[in-house]
Short mmCIF file of C-alpha atoms in Angstrom, two decimals:
data_model
loop_
_atom_site.label_atom_id
_atom_site.label_comp_id
_atom_site.label_asym_id
_atom_site.label_seq_id
_atom_site.Cartn_x
_atom_site.Cartn_y
_atom_site.Cartn_z
CA UNK A 245 -0.01 -0.01 0.01
CA UNK A 246 2.81 2.49 0.92
CA UNK A 247 4.76 1.36 -1.90
CA UNK A 248 1.98 2.18 -4.48
CA UNK A 249 1.26 5.46 -2.68
CA UNK A 250 4.92 6.33 -2.66
CA UNK A 251 5.25 5.46 -6.49
CA UNK A 252 2.10 7.51 -7.28
CA UNK A 253 3.40 10.53 -5.58
CA UNK A 254 6.59 10.14 -7.04
CA UNK A 255 5.00 9.95 -10.62
CA UNK A 256 2.75 12.89 -10.16
CA UNK A 257 5.92 14.82 -9.08
CA UNK A 258 7.63 13.87 -12.24
CA UNK A 259 4.65 14.72 -14.43
CA UNK A 260 4.29 18.27 -12.42
CA UNK A 261 7.72 19.13 -12.97
CA UNK A 262 7.93 18.24 -16.77
CA UNK A 263 4.82 20.17 -17.11
CA UNK A 264 6.38 23.39 -15.46
CA UNK A 265 9.48 22.85 -17.46
CA UNK A 266 7.42 22.61 -20.47
CA UNK A 267 5.70 25.90 -19.60
CA UNK A 268 8.74 27.71 -18.71
CA UNK A 269 10.59 26.91 -21.85
CA UNK A 270 7.56 27.50 -23.95
CA UNK A 271 7.42 31.26 -22.70
CA UNK A 272 11.21 31.66 -22.56
#
C-alpha cells in the first residue's frame, strides 16, 4: 500500500515538474 502511494506521488511529482518545464521553456 505504502509502496504504491509513494510511487504514485513520485510519478505525480515527475509529471508536474515536466509540465512546469514545458511551460517555462514555452514562454522563454
